[in-house]
mmCIF file of C-alpha atoms in Angstrom:
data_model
loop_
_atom_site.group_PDB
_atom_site.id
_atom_site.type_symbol
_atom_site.label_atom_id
_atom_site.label_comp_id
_atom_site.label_asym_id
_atom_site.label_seq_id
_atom_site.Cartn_x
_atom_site.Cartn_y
_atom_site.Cartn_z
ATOM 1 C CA UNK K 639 0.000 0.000 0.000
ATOM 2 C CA UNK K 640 1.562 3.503 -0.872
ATOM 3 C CA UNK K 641 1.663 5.813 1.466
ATOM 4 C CA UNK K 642 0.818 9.195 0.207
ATOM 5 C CA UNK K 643 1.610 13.280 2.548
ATOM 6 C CA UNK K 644 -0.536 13.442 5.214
ATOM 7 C CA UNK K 645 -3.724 13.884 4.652
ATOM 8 C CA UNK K 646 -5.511 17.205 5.046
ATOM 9 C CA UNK K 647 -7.934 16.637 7.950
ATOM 10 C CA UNK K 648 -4.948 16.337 10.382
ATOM 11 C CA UNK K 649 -3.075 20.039 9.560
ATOM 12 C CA UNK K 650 -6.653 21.060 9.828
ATOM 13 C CA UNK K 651 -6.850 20.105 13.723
ATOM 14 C CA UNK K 652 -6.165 22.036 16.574
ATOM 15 C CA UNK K 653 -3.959 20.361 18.688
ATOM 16 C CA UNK K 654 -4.767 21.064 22.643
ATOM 17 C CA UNK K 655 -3.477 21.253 25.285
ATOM 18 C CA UNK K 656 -3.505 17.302 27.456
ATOM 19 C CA UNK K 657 -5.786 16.896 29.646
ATOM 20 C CA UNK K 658 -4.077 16.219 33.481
ATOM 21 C CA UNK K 659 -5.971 12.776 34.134
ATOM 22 C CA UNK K 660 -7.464 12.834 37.687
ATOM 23 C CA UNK K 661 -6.035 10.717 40.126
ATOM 24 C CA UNK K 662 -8.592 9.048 42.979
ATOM 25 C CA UNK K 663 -7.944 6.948 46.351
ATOM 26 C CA UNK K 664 -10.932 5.200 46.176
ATOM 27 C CA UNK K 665 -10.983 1.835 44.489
ATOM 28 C CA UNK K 666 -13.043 1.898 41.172
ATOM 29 C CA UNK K 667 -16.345 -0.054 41.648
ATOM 30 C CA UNK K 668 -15.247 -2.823 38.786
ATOM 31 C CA UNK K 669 -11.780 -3.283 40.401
ATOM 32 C CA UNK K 670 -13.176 -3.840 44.422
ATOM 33 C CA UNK K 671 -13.212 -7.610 45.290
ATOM 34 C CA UNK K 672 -10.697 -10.488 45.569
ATOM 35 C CA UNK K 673 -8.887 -11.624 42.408
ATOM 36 C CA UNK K 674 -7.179 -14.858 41.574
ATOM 37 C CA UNK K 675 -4.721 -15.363 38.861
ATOM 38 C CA UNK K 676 -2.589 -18.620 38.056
ATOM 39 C CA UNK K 677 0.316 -17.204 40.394
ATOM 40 C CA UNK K 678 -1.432 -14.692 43.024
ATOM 41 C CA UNK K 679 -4.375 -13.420 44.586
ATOM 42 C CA UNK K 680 -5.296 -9.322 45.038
ATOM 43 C CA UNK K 681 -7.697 -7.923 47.047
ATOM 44 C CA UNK K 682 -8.769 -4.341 46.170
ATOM 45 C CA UNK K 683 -11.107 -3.445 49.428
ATOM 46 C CA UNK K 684 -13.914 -1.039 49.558
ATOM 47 C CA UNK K 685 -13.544 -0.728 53.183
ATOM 48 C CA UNK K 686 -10.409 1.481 53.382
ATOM 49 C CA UNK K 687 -9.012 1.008 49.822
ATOM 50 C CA UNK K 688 -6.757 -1.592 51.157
ATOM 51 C CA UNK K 689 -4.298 -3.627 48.720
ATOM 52 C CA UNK K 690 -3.205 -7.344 49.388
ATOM 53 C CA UNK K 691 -1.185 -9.549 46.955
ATOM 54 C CA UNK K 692 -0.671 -13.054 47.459
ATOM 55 C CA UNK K 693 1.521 -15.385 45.493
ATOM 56 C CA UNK K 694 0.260 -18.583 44.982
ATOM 57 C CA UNK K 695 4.069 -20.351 45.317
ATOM 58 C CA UNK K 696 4.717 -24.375 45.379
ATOM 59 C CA UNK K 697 2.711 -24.908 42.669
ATOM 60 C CA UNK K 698 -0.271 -23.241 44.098
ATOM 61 C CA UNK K 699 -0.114 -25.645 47.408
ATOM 62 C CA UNK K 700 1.180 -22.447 49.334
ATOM 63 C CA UNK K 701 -0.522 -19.103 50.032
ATOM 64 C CA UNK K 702 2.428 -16.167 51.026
ATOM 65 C CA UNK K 703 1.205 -12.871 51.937
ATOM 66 C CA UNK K 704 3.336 -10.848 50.100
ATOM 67 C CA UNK K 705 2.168 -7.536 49.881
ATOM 68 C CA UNK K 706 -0.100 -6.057 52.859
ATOM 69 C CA UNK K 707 -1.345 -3.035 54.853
ATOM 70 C CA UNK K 708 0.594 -2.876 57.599
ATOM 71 C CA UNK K 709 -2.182 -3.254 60.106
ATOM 72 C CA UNK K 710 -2.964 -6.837 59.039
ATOM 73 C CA UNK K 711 -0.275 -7.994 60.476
ATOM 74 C CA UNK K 712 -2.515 -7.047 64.064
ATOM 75 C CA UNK K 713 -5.892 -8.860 62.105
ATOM 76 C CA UNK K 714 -4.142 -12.248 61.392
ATOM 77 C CA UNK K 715 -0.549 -12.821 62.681
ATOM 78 C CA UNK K 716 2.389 -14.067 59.919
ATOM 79 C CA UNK K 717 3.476 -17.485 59.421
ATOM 80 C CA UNK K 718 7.295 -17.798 60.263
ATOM 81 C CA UNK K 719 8.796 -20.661 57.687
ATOM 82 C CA UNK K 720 10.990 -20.049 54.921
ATOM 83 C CA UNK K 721 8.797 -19.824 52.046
ATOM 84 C CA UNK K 722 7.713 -16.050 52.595
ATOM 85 C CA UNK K 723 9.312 -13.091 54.314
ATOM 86 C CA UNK K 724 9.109 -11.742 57.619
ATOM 87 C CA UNK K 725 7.150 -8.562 56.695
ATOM 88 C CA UNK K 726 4.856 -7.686 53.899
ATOM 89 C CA UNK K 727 5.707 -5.100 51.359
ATOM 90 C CA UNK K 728 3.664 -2.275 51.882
ATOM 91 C CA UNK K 729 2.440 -0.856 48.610
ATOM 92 C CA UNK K 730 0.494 2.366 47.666
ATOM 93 C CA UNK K 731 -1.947 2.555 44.922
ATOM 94 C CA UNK K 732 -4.111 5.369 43.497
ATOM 95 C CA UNK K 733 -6.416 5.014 40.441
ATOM 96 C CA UNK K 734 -6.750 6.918 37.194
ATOM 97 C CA UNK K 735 -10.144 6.266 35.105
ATOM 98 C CA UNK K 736 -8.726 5.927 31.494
ATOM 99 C CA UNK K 737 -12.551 4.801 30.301
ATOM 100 C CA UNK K 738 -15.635 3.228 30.959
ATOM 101 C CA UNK K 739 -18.702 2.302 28.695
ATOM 102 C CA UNK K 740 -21.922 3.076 29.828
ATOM 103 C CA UNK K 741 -23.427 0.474 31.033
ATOM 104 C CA UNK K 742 -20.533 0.114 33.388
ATOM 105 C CA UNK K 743 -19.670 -3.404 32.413
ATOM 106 C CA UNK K 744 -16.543 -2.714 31.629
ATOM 107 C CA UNK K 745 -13.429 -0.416 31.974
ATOM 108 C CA UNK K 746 -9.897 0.607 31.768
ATOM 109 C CA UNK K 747 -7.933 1.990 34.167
ATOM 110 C CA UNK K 748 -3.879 3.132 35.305
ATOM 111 C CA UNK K 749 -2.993 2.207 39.040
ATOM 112 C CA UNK K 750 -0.442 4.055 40.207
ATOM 113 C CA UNK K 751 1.952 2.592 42.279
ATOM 114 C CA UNK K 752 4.542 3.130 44.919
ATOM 115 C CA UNK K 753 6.993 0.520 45.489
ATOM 116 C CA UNK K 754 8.334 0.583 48.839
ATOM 117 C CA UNK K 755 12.155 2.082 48.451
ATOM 118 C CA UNK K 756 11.339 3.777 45.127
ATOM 119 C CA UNK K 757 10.934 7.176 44.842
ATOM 120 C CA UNK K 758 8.647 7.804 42.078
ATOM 121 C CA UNK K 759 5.554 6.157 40.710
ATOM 122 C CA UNK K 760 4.836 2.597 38.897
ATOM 123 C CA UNK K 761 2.085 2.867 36.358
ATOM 124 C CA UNK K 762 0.096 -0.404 35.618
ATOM 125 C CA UNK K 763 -2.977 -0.066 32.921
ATOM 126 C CA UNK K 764 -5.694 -2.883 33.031
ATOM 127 C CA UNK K 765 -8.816 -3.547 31.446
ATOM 128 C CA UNK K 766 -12.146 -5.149 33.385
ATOM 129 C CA UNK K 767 -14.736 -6.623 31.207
ATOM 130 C CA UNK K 768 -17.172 -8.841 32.958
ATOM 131 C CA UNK K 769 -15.263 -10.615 35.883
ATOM 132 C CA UNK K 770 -11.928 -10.161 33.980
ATOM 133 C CA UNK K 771 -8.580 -8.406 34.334
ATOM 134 C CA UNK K 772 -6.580 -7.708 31.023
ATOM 135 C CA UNK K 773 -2.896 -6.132 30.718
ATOM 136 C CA UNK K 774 -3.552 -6.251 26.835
ATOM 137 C CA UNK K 775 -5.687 -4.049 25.815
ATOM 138 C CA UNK K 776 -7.701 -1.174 22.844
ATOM 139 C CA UNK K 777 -9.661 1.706 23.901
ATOM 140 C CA UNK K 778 -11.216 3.312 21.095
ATOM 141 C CA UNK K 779 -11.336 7.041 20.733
ATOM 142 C CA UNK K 780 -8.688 9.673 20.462
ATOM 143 C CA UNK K 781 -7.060 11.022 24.043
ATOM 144 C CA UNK K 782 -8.495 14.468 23.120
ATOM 145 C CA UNK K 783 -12.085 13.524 23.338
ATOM 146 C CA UNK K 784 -11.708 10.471 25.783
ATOM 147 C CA UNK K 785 -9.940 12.314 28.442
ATOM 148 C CA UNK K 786 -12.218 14.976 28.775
ATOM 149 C CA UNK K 787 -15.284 12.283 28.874
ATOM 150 C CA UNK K 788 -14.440 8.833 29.523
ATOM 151 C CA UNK K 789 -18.031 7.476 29.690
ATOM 152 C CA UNK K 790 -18.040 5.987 26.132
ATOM 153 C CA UNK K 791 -20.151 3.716 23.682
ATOM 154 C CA UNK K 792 -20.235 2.799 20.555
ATOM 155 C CA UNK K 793 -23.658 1.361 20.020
ATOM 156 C CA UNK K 794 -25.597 2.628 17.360
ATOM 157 C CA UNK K 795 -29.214 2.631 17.746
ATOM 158 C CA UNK K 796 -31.758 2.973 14.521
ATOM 159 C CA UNK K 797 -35.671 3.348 14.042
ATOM 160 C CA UNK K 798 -37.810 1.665 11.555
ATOM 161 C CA UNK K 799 -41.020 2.509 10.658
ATOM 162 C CA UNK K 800 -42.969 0.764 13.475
ATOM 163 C CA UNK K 801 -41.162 2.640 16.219
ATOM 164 C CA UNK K 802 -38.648 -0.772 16.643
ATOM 165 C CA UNK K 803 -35.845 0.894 17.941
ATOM 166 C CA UNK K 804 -32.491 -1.338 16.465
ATOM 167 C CA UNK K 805 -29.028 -1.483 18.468
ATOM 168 C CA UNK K 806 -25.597 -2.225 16.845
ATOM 169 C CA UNK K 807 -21.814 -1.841 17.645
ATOM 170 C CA UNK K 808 -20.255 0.715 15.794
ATOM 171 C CA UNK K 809 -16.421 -0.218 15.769
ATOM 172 C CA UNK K 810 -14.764 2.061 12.920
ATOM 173 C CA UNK K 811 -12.402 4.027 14.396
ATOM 174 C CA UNK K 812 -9.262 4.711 15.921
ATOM 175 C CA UNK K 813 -8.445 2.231 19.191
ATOM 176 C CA UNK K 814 -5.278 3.274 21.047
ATOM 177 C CA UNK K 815 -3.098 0.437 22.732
ATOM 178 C CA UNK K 816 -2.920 1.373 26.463
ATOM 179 C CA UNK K 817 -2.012 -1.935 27.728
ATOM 180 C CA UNK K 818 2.065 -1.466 28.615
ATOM 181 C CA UNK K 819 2.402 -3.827 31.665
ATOM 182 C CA UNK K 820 4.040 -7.279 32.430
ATOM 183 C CA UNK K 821 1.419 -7.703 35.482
ATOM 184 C CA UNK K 822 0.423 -6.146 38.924
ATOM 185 C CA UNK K 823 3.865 -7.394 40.407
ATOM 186 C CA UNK K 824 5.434 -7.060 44.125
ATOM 187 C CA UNK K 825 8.245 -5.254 42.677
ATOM 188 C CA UNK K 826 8.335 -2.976 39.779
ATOM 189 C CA UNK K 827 6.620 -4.584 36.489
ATOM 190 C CA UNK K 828 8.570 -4.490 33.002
ATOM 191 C CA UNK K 829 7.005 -2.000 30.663
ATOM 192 C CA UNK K 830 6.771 -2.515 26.935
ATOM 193 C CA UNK K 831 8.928 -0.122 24.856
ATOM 194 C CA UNK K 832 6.189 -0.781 21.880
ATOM 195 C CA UNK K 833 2.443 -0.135 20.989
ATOM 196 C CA UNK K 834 0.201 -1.117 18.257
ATOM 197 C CA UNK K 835 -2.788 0.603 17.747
ATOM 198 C CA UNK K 836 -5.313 0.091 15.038
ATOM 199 C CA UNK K 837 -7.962 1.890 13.200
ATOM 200 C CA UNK K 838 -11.161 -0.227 12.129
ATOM 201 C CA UNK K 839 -12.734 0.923 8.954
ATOM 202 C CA UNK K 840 -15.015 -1.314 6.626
ATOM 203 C CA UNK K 841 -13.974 -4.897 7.693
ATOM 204 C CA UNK K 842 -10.070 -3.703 7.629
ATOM 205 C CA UNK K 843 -7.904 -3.108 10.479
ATOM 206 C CA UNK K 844 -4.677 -0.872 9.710
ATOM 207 C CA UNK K 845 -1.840 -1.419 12.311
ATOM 208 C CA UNK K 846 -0.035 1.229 13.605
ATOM 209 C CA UNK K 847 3.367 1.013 15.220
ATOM 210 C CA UNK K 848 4.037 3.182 18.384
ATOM 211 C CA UNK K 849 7.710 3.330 20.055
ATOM 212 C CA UNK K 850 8.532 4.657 23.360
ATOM 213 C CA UNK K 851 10.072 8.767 22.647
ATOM 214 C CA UNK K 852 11.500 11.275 25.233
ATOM 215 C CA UNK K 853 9.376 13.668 23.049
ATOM 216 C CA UNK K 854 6.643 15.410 25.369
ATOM 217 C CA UNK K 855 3.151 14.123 25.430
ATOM 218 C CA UNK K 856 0.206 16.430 23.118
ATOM 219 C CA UNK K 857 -2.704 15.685 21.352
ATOM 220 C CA UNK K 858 -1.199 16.334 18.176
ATOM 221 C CA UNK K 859 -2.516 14.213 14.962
ATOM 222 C CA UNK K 860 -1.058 12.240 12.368
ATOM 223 C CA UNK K 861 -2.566 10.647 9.333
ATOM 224 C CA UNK K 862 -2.197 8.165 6.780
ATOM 225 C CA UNK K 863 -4.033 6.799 3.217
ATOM 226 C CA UNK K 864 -5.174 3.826 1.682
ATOM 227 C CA UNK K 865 -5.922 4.799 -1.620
ATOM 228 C CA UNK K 866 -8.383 7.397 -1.764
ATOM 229 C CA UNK K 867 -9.321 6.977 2.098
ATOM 230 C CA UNK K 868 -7.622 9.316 4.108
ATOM 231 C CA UNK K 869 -7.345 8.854 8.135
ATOM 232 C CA UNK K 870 -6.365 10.537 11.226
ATOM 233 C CA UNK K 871 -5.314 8.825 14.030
ATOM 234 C CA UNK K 872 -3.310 9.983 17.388
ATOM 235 C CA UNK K 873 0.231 10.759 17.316
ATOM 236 C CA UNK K 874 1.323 10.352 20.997
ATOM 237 C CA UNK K 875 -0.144 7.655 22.875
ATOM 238 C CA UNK K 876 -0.025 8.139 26.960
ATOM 239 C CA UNK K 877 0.751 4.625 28.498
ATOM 240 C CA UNK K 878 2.090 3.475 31.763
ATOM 241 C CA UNK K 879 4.045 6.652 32.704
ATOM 242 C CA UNK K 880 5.391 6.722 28.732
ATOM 243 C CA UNK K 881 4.953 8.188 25.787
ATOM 244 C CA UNK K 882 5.115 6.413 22.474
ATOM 245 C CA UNK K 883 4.622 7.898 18.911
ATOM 246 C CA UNK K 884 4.210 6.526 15.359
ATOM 247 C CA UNK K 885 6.059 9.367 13.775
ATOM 248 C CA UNK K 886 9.102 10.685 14.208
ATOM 249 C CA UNK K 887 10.351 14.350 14.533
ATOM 250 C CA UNK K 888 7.514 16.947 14.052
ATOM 251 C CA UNK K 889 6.249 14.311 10.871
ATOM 252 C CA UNK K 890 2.861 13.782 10.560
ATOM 253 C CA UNK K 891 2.827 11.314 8.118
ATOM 254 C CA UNK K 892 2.223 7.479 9.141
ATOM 255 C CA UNK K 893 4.985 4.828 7.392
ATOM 256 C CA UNK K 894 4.803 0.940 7.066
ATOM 257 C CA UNK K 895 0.803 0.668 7.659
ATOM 258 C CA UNK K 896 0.082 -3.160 7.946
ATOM 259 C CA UNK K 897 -3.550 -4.056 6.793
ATOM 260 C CA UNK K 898 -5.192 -7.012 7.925
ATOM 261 C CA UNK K 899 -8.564 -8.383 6.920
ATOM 262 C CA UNK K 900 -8.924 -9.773 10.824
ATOM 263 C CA UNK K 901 -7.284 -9.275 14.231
ATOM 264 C CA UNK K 902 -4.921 -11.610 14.952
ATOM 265 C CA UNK K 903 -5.166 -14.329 18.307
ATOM 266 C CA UNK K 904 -7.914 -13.961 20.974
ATOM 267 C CA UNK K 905 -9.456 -10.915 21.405
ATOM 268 C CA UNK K 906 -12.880 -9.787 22.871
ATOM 269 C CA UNK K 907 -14.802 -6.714 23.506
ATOM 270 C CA UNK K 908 -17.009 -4.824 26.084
ATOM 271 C CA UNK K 909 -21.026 -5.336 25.690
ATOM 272 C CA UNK K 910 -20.756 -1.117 24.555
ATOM 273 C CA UNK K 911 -17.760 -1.838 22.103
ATOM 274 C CA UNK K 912 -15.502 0.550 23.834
ATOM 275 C CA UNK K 913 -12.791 -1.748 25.154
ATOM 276 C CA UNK K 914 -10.896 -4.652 23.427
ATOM 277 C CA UNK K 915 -8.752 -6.924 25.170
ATOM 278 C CA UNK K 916 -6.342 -9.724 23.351
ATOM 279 C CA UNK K 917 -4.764 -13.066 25.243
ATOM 280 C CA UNK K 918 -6.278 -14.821 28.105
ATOM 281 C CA UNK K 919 -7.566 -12.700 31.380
ATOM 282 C CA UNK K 920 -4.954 -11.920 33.644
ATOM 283 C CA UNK K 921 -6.997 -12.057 36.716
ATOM 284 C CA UNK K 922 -10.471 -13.493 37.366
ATOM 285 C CA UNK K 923 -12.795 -12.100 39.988
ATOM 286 C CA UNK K 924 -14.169 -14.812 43.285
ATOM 287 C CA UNK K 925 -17.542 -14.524 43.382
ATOM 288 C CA UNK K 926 -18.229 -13.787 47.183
ATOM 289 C CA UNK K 927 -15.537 -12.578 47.703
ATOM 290 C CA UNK K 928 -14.850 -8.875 48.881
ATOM 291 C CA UNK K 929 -12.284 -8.307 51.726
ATOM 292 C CA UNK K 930 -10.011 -8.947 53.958
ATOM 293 C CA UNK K 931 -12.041 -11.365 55.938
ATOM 294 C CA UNK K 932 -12.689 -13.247 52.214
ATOM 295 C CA UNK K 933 -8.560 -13.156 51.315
ATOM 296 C CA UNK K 934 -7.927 -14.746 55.020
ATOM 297 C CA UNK K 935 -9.871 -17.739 54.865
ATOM 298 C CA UNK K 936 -8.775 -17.808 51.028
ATOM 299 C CA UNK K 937 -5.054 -18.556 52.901
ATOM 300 C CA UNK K 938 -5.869 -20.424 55.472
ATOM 301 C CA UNK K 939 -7.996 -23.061 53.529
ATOM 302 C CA UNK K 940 -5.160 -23.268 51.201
ATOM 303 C CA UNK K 941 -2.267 -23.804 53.871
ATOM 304 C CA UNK K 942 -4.172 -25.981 55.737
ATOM 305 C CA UNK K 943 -4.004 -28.814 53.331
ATOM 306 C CA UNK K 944 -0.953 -31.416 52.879
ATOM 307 C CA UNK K 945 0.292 -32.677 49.721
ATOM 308 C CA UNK K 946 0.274 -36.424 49.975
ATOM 309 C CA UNK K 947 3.444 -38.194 49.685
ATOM 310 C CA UNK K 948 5.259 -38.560 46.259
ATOM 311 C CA UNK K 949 5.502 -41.678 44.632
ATOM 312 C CA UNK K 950 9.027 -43.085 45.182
ATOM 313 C CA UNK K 951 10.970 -43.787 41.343
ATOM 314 C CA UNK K 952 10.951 -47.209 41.730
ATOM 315 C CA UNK K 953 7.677 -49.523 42.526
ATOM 316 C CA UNK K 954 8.311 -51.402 46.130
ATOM 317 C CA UNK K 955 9.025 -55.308 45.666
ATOM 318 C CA UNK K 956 8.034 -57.984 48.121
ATOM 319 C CA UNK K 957 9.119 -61.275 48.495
ATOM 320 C CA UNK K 958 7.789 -63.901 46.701
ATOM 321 C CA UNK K 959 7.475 -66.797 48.939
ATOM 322 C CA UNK K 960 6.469 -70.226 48.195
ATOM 323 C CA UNK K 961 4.745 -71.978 50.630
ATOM 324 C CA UNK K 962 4.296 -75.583 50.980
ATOM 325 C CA UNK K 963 1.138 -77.407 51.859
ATOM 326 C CA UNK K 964 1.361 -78.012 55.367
ATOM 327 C CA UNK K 965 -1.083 -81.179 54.649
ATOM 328 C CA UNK K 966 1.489 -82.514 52.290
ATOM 329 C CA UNK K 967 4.610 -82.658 54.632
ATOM 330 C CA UNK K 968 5.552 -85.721 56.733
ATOM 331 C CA UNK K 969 5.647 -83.950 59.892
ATOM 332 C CA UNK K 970 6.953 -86.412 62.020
ATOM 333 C CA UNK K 971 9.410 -87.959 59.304
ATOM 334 C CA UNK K 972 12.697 -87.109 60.228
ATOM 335 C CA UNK K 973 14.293 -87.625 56.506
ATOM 336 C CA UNK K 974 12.214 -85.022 54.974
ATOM 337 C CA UNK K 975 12.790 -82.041 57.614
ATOM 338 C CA UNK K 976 15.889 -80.725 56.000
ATOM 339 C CA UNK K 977 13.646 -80.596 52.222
ATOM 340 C CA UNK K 978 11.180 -78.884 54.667
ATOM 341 C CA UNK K 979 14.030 -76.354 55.783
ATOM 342 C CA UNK K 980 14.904 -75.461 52.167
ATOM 343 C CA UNK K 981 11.345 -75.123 51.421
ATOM 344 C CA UNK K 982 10.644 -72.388 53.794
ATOM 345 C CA UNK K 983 13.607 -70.526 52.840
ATOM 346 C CA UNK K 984 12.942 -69.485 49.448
#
């Protein structure tokens, strides 16, 4: 696909100033409740905004309480072995509202996070749809309009001629790739020095590379063609503390768009078609379960049980004895108690 100078919508645009996200204390209402992964359980309480991680070590068969408030150490006292430390981490966490779709099903959201020792903040974006937790992750709109309202949808609704009102998703668009994160660690998480965001348009998704830049963060545009279809997509994306662009310089013209007739791997979106998460959830939420008092029993179900033995390598033997037929000896023959000896002995 050639691609032609930017196209004219995107000199056309005002570029404004960013928008200073707002950052909250109190837990969002799709993130509160207890959360189990392959590896760990979190706990983001209502009552207090507390944070808990556990890590799910020994091949699940051990429960450490790795990260804590410091005051549960008072509500349920520590085991001492050597498969956790002594004291908890004690991690901070605030909450930024990147998006939500309206029927609150679903959202997208930056927790940021301060490690204990570090001096600035961690930034980890996830996605909730349903009972889910996603690192991966699309939310569609530009910055410019999402930051300023993050209460988005993209269904469609139409009226025939007998007052039947008609819903549909309307996904053409740009999606920006917010998902950065290796996980919601104990220690700082690895953040990805690549995006890819996409723009949906007629059954084709165009790929857009993103790379991490020290250039500062704006709304400004950038555009690319396909033919004689011109589009304008962001040129900064705003991810987990970084900024990536798909142009370099003060260019605003897009190189090396990919086109695809389908997303590639697993994907899934919100019931609004405002979030799209790829790969398998990161986290899934307990039903039932929504503090403290939930995550304890969680651990002490779990450490209560005992693995049972392994097998050993090799299958035990017994001796094979023969026995003779005590009905067939000559008990009282002398001459046969020696055969009688040997008999018993093998």
């Amino acid at each position: 696909m050639a691609v032609l100078p930017v196209c004219a919508q995107a000199s056309a645009l005002e570029v404004q100033t960013p928008v200073e996200l707002e950052v909250r204390e109190d837990i969002p209402d799709l993130l509160a409740g207890v959360w189990q992964g392959k590896d760990r359980l979190v706990l983001f309480g209502k009552d207090g905004n507390e944070y808990a991680a556990v890590l799910r070590v020994f091949y699940a068969w051990y429960n450490d309480r790795a990260a804590e408030p410091a005051s549960y150490a008072e509500y349920a006292s520590r085991d001492r072995n050597n498969a956790g430390s002594g004291r908890a981490e004690h991690i901070e966490i605030k909450y930024i509202t990147l998006a939500e779709n309206e029927s609150r099903t679903a959202g997208a959201y930056e927790l940021q996070v301060l490690y204990p020792g570090e001096k600035s903040y961690v930034y980890v974006p996830l996605a909730v749809i349903g009972k889910h937790i996603y690192l991966d992750f699309l939310v569609k709109g530009s910055a410019a309009q999402v930051d300023v309202n993050p209460v988005l949808s993209s269904i469609s609704r139409t009226t025939d001629a007998q007052g039947r009102v008609t819903e549909s998703l309307d996904l053409e668009g740009f999606w920006r790739d917010c998902g950065a994160s290796s996980g919601l660690l104990v220690s700082p998480p690895y953040i990805d020095k690549e995006r890819t965001g996409y723009y949906f348009y007629d059954n084709a998704f165009y790929h857009i590379r993103y790379w991490e830049t020290d250039m500062p963060y704006s709304y400004a545009k950038a555009g690319f063609t396909d033919g004689d279809k011109s589009f304008v997509v962001d040129k900064y994306v705003r991810s987990a503390g970084k900024v990536y662009t798909c142009c370099t310089g003060r260019r605003t013209q897009i190189r090396n768009i990919q086109k695809s007739s389908e997303l590639s791997g697993t994907y899934l979106f919100d019931s609004d078609g405002v979030i799209c998460a790829f790969g398998s959830p990161y986290l899934v939420r307990m039903d039932g379960k929504e503090n403290r008092d939930d995550l304890q029993g969680i651990i002490e179900e779990t450490n209560a049980r005992h693995k049972p033995p392994q097998k050993p390598p090799f299958p035990v033997t017994f001796p094979n004895v023969r026995w003779p037929k005590i009905d067939e000896l000559e008990l009282y023959n002398p001459d046969t108690w020696n055969r009688r000896n040997v008999d018993v002995g093998k």
